[in-house]
XYZ file of N, CA, C and O in Angstrom:
412
model
N -6.469 6.481 -15.038
C -7.279 6.321 -13.860
C -6.780 7.221 -12.727
O -7.551 7.887 -12.088
N -5.471 7.218 -12.496
C -4.921 8.039 -11.416
C -4.973 9.530 -11.740
O -4.819 10.353 -10.855
N -5.164 9.853 -13.010
C -5.248 11.260 -13.386
C -6.675 11.807 -13.325
O -6.876 13.006 -13.477
N -7.643 10.941 -13.076
C -9.022 11.421 -12.927
C -9.095 12.361 -11.730
O -8.526 12.072 -10.668
N -9.794 13.492 -11.867
C -9.822 14.486 -10.782
C -10.258 13.908 -9.436
O -9.650 14.230 -8.406
N -11.297 13.068 -9.408
C -11.766 12.546 -8.123
C -10.753 11.605 -7.476
O -10.616 11.556 -6.260
N -9.995 10.865 -8.293
C -8.967 9.967 -7.763
C -7.752 10.784 -7.323
O -7.228 10.591 -6.222
N -7.313 11.692 -8.162
C -6.144 12.524 -7.842
C -6.370 13.319 -6.567
O -5.494 13.425 -5.714
N -7.570 13.876 -6.410
C -7.881 14.692 -5.222
C -7.785 13.841 -3.951
O -7.282 14.288 -2.930
N -8.236 12.606 -4.020
C -8.141 11.720 -2.857
C -6.703 11.260 -2.628
O -6.220 11.256 -1.486
N -6.002 10.865 -3.691
C -4.617 10.415 -3.542
C -3.716 11.503 -2.965
O -2.769 11.204 -2.238
N -4.007 12.743 -3.279
C -3.194 13.851 -2.774
C -3.281 14.000 -1.257
O -2.475 14.716 -0.664
N -4.222 13.330 -0.630
C -4.364 13.394 0.832
C -3.543 12.307 1.529
O -3.548 12.213 2.749
N -2.862 11.498 0.738
C -2.054 10.403 1.263
C -0.578 10.634 0.961
O -0.237 11.364 0.038
N 0.284 9.971 1.718
C 1.696 9.864 1.375
C 1.823 8.535 0.652
O 1.516 7.479 1.221
N 2.243 8.579 -0.597
C 2.327 7.358 -1.392
C 3.704 6.726 -1.234
O 4.723 7.414 -1.275
N 3.692 5.403 -1.071
C 4.910 4.631 -0.874
C 4.862 3.429 -1.810
O 3.804 2.825 -1.977
N 5.991 3.086 -2.398
C 6.075 1.907 -3.258
C 6.997 0.892 -2.599
O 8.071 1.237 -2.104
N 6.562 -0.361 -2.599
C 7.365 -1.464 -2.075
C 7.727 -2.339 -3.269
O 6.853 -2.968 -3.861
N 8.982 -2.349 -3.652
C 9.425 -3.110 -4.820
C 9.675 -4.558 -4.429
O 10.504 -4.836 -3.568
N 8.958 -5.474 -5.074
C 9.056 -6.890 -4.726
C 9.697 -7.736 -5.819
O 9.888 -8.931 -5.625
N 9.991 -7.144 -6.973
C 10.654 -7.877 -8.062
C 12.086 -7.369 -8.233
O 13.026 -8.088 -8.009
N 12.207 -6.119 -8.628
C 13.509 -5.489 -8.837
C 13.422 -4.071 -8.277
O 12.461 -3.361 -8.552
N 14.398 -3.696 -7.504
C 14.444 -2.334 -6.980
C 15.208 -1.472 -7.990
O 16.357 -1.772 -8.313
N 14.577 -0.427 -8.537
C 15.260 0.419 -9.515
C 16.540 1.025 -8.927
O 16.604 1.330 -7.733
N 17.554 1.200 -9.762
C 18.831 1.754 -9.278
C 18.678 3.086 -8.546
O 19.412 3.352 -7.601
N 17.720 3.899 -8.941
C 17.531 5.196 -8.295
C 17.143 5.063 -6.824
O 17.300 6.005 -6.057
N 16.632 3.884 -6.442
C 16.190 3.682 -5.060
C 17.157 2.808 -4.266
O 16.812 2.302 -3.205
N 18.355 2.625 -4.776
C 19.378 1.863 -4.068
C 20.148 2.807 -3.158
O 20.314 3.964 -3.513
N 20.649 2.409 -2.020
C 20.438 1.087 -1.445
C 19.023 0.946 -0.903
O 18.379 1.922 -0.529
N 18.572 -0.284 -0.861
C 17.208 -0.570 -0.429
C 17.174 -1.957 0.177
O 18.143 -2.715 0.085
N 16.035 -2.266 0.766
C 15.855 -3.639 1.218
C 15.752 -4.529 -0.015
O 15.244 -4.106 -1.055
N 16.223 -5.765 0.072
C 16.165 -6.667 -1.078
C 14.708 -6.955 -1.475
O 13.831 -7.040 -0.606
N 14.443 -7.111 -2.762
C 13.071 -7.365 -3.190
C 12.495 -8.640 -2.577
O 11.297 -8.706 -2.304
N 13.327 -9.625 -2.322
C 12.839 -10.863 -1.693
C 12.315 -10.589 -0.283
O 11.307 -11.137 0.138
N 13.017 -9.734 0.441
C 12.586 -9.361 1.791
C 11.260 -8.614 1.705
O 10.343 -8.865 2.488
N 11.149 -7.686 0.731
C 9.912 -6.933 0.537
C 8.747 -7.861 0.191
O 7.638 -7.703 0.699
N 8.999 -8.841 -0.693
C 7.962 -9.787 -1.093
C 7.495 -10.610 0.113
O 6.299 -10.800 0.324
N 8.447 -11.093 0.920
C 8.080 -11.851 2.124
C 7.288 -10.989 3.096
O 6.303 -11.445 3.679
N 7.706 -9.743 3.280
C 6.986 -8.821 4.163
C 5.556 -8.634 3.670
O 4.603 -8.682 4.452
N 5.383 -8.415 2.368
C 4.042 -8.220 1.813
C 3.173 -9.444 2.065
O 2.035 -9.328 2.512
N 3.706 -10.624 1.792
C 2.919 -11.853 1.962
C 2.573 -12.087 3.436
O 1.428 -12.356 3.787
N 3.553 -11.974 4.306
C 3.332 -12.244 5.725
C 2.425 -11.205 6.378
O 1.647 -11.525 7.271
N 2.510 -9.972 5.936
C 1.748 -8.893 6.566
C 0.331 -8.789 6.026
O -0.618 -8.603 6.782
N 0.187 -8.896 4.713
C -1.119 -8.657 4.087
C -1.768 -9.928 3.561
O -2.905 -9.900 3.094
N -1.040 -11.063 3.602
C -1.596 -12.328 3.135
C -1.890 -12.342 1.651
O -2.762 -13.060 1.188
N -1.148 -11.536 0.898
C -1.406 -11.399 -0.532
C -0.102 -11.045 -1.232
O 0.666 -10.236 -0.729
N 0.130 -11.640 -2.396
C 1.347 -11.358 -3.150
C 1.041 -10.705 -4.493
O 1.919 -10.578 -5.332
N -0.225 -10.310 -4.713
C -0.567 -9.726 -6.012
C 0.159 -8.400 -6.227
O 0.496 -7.696 -5.282
N 0.378 -8.107 -7.497
C 1.028 -6.859 -7.873
C 0.160 -6.151 -8.897
O -0.220 -6.765 -9.887
N -0.142 -4.911 -8.685
C 0.126 -4.162 -7.465
C -0.879 -4.505 -6.369
O -1.957 -5.021 -6.648
N -0.510 -4.221 -5.159
C -1.395 -4.362 -4.007
C -1.536 -2.974 -3.388
O -0.538 -2.336 -3.056
N -2.763 -2.512 -3.264
C -3.024 -1.181 -2.703
C -3.469 -1.344 -1.251
O -4.440 -2.049 -0.969
N -2.736 -0.702 -0.359
C -2.995 -0.804 1.071
C -2.942 0.601 1.663
O -2.080 1.400 1.296
N -3.848 0.877 2.579
C -3.801 2.142 3.311
C -3.370 1.820 4.735
O -4.000 1.001 5.414
N -2.272 2.445 5.147
C -1.731 2.255 6.489
C -1.772 3.564 7.247
O -1.601 4.637 6.669
N -1.977 3.456 8.536
C -1.882 4.609 9.423
C -0.617 4.432 10.254
O -0.525 3.490 11.041
N 0.381 5.296 10.089
C 1.614 5.123 10.857
C 1.375 5.331 12.350
O 0.604 6.196 12.746
N 2.042 4.506 13.130
C 1.995 4.619 14.584
C 3.373 5.058 15.081
O 3.483 5.948 15.906
N 4.405 4.418 14.552
C 5.791 4.746 14.860
C 6.624 4.282 13.668
O 6.072 3.794 12.684
N 7.931 4.398 13.775
C 8.771 3.916 12.677
C 8.702 2.408 12.552
O 8.999 1.864 11.493
N 8.314 1.730 13.599
C 8.282 0.273 13.598
C 6.873 -0.316 13.543
O 6.730 -1.525 13.464
N 5.852 0.524 13.610
C 4.489 0.009 13.630
C 3.558 0.868 12.781
O 3.760 2.066 12.638
N 2.542 0.197 12.256
C 1.493 0.883 11.499
C 0.204 0.097 11.694
O 0.219 -1.060 12.103
N -0.897 0.750 11.414
C -2.197 0.089 11.484
C -2.741 -0.039 10.068
O -2.667 0.905 9.280
N -3.283 -1.218 9.763
C -3.903 -1.434 8.465
C -5.294 -0.829 8.500
O -6.113 -1.174 9.343
N -5.558 0.096 7.590
C -6.860 0.746 7.496
C -7.717 0.042 6.450
O -8.880 -0.259 6.692
N -7.132 -0.244 5.285
C -7.897 -0.875 4.207
C -6.945 -1.516 3.212
O -5.810 -1.076 3.045
N -7.430 -2.571 2.559
C -6.708 -3.245 1.483
C -7.651 -3.321 0.295
O -8.802 -3.746 0.437
N -7.185 -2.918 -0.876
C -7.993 -2.980 -2.093
C -7.750 -4.326 -2.744
O -6.608 -4.715 -2.984
N -8.800 -5.061 -3.045
C -8.670 -6.461 -3.450
C -8.347 -6.687 -4.921
O -8.010 -7.800 -5.290
N -8.425 -5.679 -5.772
C -8.102 -5.859 -7.189
C -6.705 -5.333 -7.481
O -6.384 -4.207 -7.120
N -5.881 -6.137 -8.161
C -4.575 -5.650 -8.595
C -4.740 -4.640 -9.715
O -4.257 -3.528 -9.645
N -5.454 -5.041 -10.757
C -5.777 -4.129 -11.845
C -7.104 -3.476 -11.497
O -8.093 -4.154 -11.238
N -7.120 -2.163 -11.495
C -8.324 -1.438 -11.084
C -9.296 -1.364 -12.258
O -9.078 -0.625 -13.214
N -10.354 -2.157 -12.177
C -11.400 -2.162 -13.196
C -12.611 -1.360 -12.757
O -13.441 -1.003 -13.575
N -12.718 -1.124 -11.471
C -13.885 -0.451 -10.893
C -13.433 0.875 -10.279
O -13.022 0.918 -9.116
N -13.481 1.924 -11.069
C -13.013 3.237 -10.598
C -13.806 3.680 -9.376
O -13.242 4.155 -8.389
N -15.122 3.507 -9.415
C -15.957 3.908 -8.270
C -15.568 3.120 -7.021
O -15.547 3.660 -5.919
N -15.248 1.839 -7.180
C -14.824 1.018 -6.048
C -13.497 1.483 -5.479
O -13.293 1.496 -4.264
N -12.579 1.893 -6.352
C -11.288 2.402 -5.889
C -11.468 3.739 -5.174
O -10.828 3.995 -4.154
N -12.344 4.566 -5.682
C -12.650 5.844 -5.020
C -13.219 5.569 -3.628
O -12.822 6.212 -2.647
N -14.116 4.602 -3.509
C -14.669 4.252 -2.183
C -13.569 3.762 -1.248
O -13.550 4.091 -0.063
N -12.638 2.971 -1.776
C -11.494 2.487 -0.994
C -10.699 3.672 -0.448
O -10.372 3.715 0.742
N -10.396 4.651 -1.296
C -9.645 5.824 -0.857
C -10.432 6.653 0.154
O -9.871 7.150 1.135
N -11.731 6.786 -0.059
C -12.568 7.523 0.889
C -12.630 6.801 2.232
O -12.578 7.432 3.287
N -12.736 5.475 2.193
C -12.772 4.682 3.425
C -11.514 4.917 4.246
O -11.576 5.054 5.465
N -10.376 4.984 3.564
C -9.120 5.214 4.269
C -9.074 6.538 4.995
O -8.412 6.668 6.013
N -9.796 7.516 4.499
C -9.814 8.828 5.139
C -10.842 8.914 6.263
O -10.764 9.796 7.109
N -11.805 7.992 6.277
C -12.910 8.084 7.226
C -12.946 6.983 8.278
O -13.566 7.146 9.314
N -12.297 5.845 7.995
C -12.430 4.687 8.872
C -11.276 4.574 9.849
O -10.148 4.932 9.527
N -11.547 4.016 11.004
C -10.454 3.740 11.945
C -9.628 2.549 11.448
O -10.123 1.717 10.685
N -8.392 2.506 11.852
C -7.520 1.392 11.482
C -8.001 0.112 12.144
O -8.639 0.137 13.196
N -7.673 -1.011 11.508
C -8.180 -2.295 11.981
C -7.163 -3.130 12.750
O -7.475 -3.688 13.779
N -5.964 -3.249 12.224
C -5.015 -4.189 12.801
C -3.634 -3.561 12.864
O -3.170 -2.956 11.910
N -2.985 -3.714 13.994
C -1.634 -3.190 14.198
C -0.631 -4.172 13.630
O -0.719 -5.384 13.864
N 0.326 -3.673 12.850
C 1.399 -4.512 12.332
C 2.721 -3.955 12.828
O 2.848 -2.769 13.092
N 3.689 -4.848 12.942
C 5.046 -4.446 13.297
C 5.895 -4.571 12.045
O 5.856 -5.598 11.379
N 6.630 -3.561 11.754
C 7.492 -3.547 10.579
C 8.873 -4.014 11.030
O 9.535 -3.321 11.824
N 9.296 -5.179 10.553
C 10.578 -5.697 11.003
C 11.734 -4.874 10.467
O 11.611 -4.236 9.407
N 12.845 -4.860 11.169
C 13.991 -4.120 10.665
C 14.505 -4.798 9.391
O 14.431 -6.026 9.265
N 14.997 -4.018 8.448
C 15.512 -4.613 7.214
C 16.747 -5.458 7.499
O 17.420 -5.254 8.506
N 17.029 -6.359 6.584
C 18.195 -7.237 6.780
C 19.512 -6.475 6.738
O 19.622 -5.409 6.240
């Protein structure tokens, strides 16, 4: 799915970030604890599904604006995911979030 030309072309316009909520791979250590990441995901986005696709617009190192959240963990609707990515490039951000400092 991510290798489809229309998806890849849209994804290339974003900076992709992964938030590990179960186990942080050794290559990404040191890192925030996965429990902290899981709590941040739940408190910020109101969802604990994995994966969770979110488009954020950075404001500062401590703040970002939520532009869009994709509601399916497993992507079954390629056209819907493409629309989600297009929306992120065209829509204004909706809600300002504060990113708490790591423990």
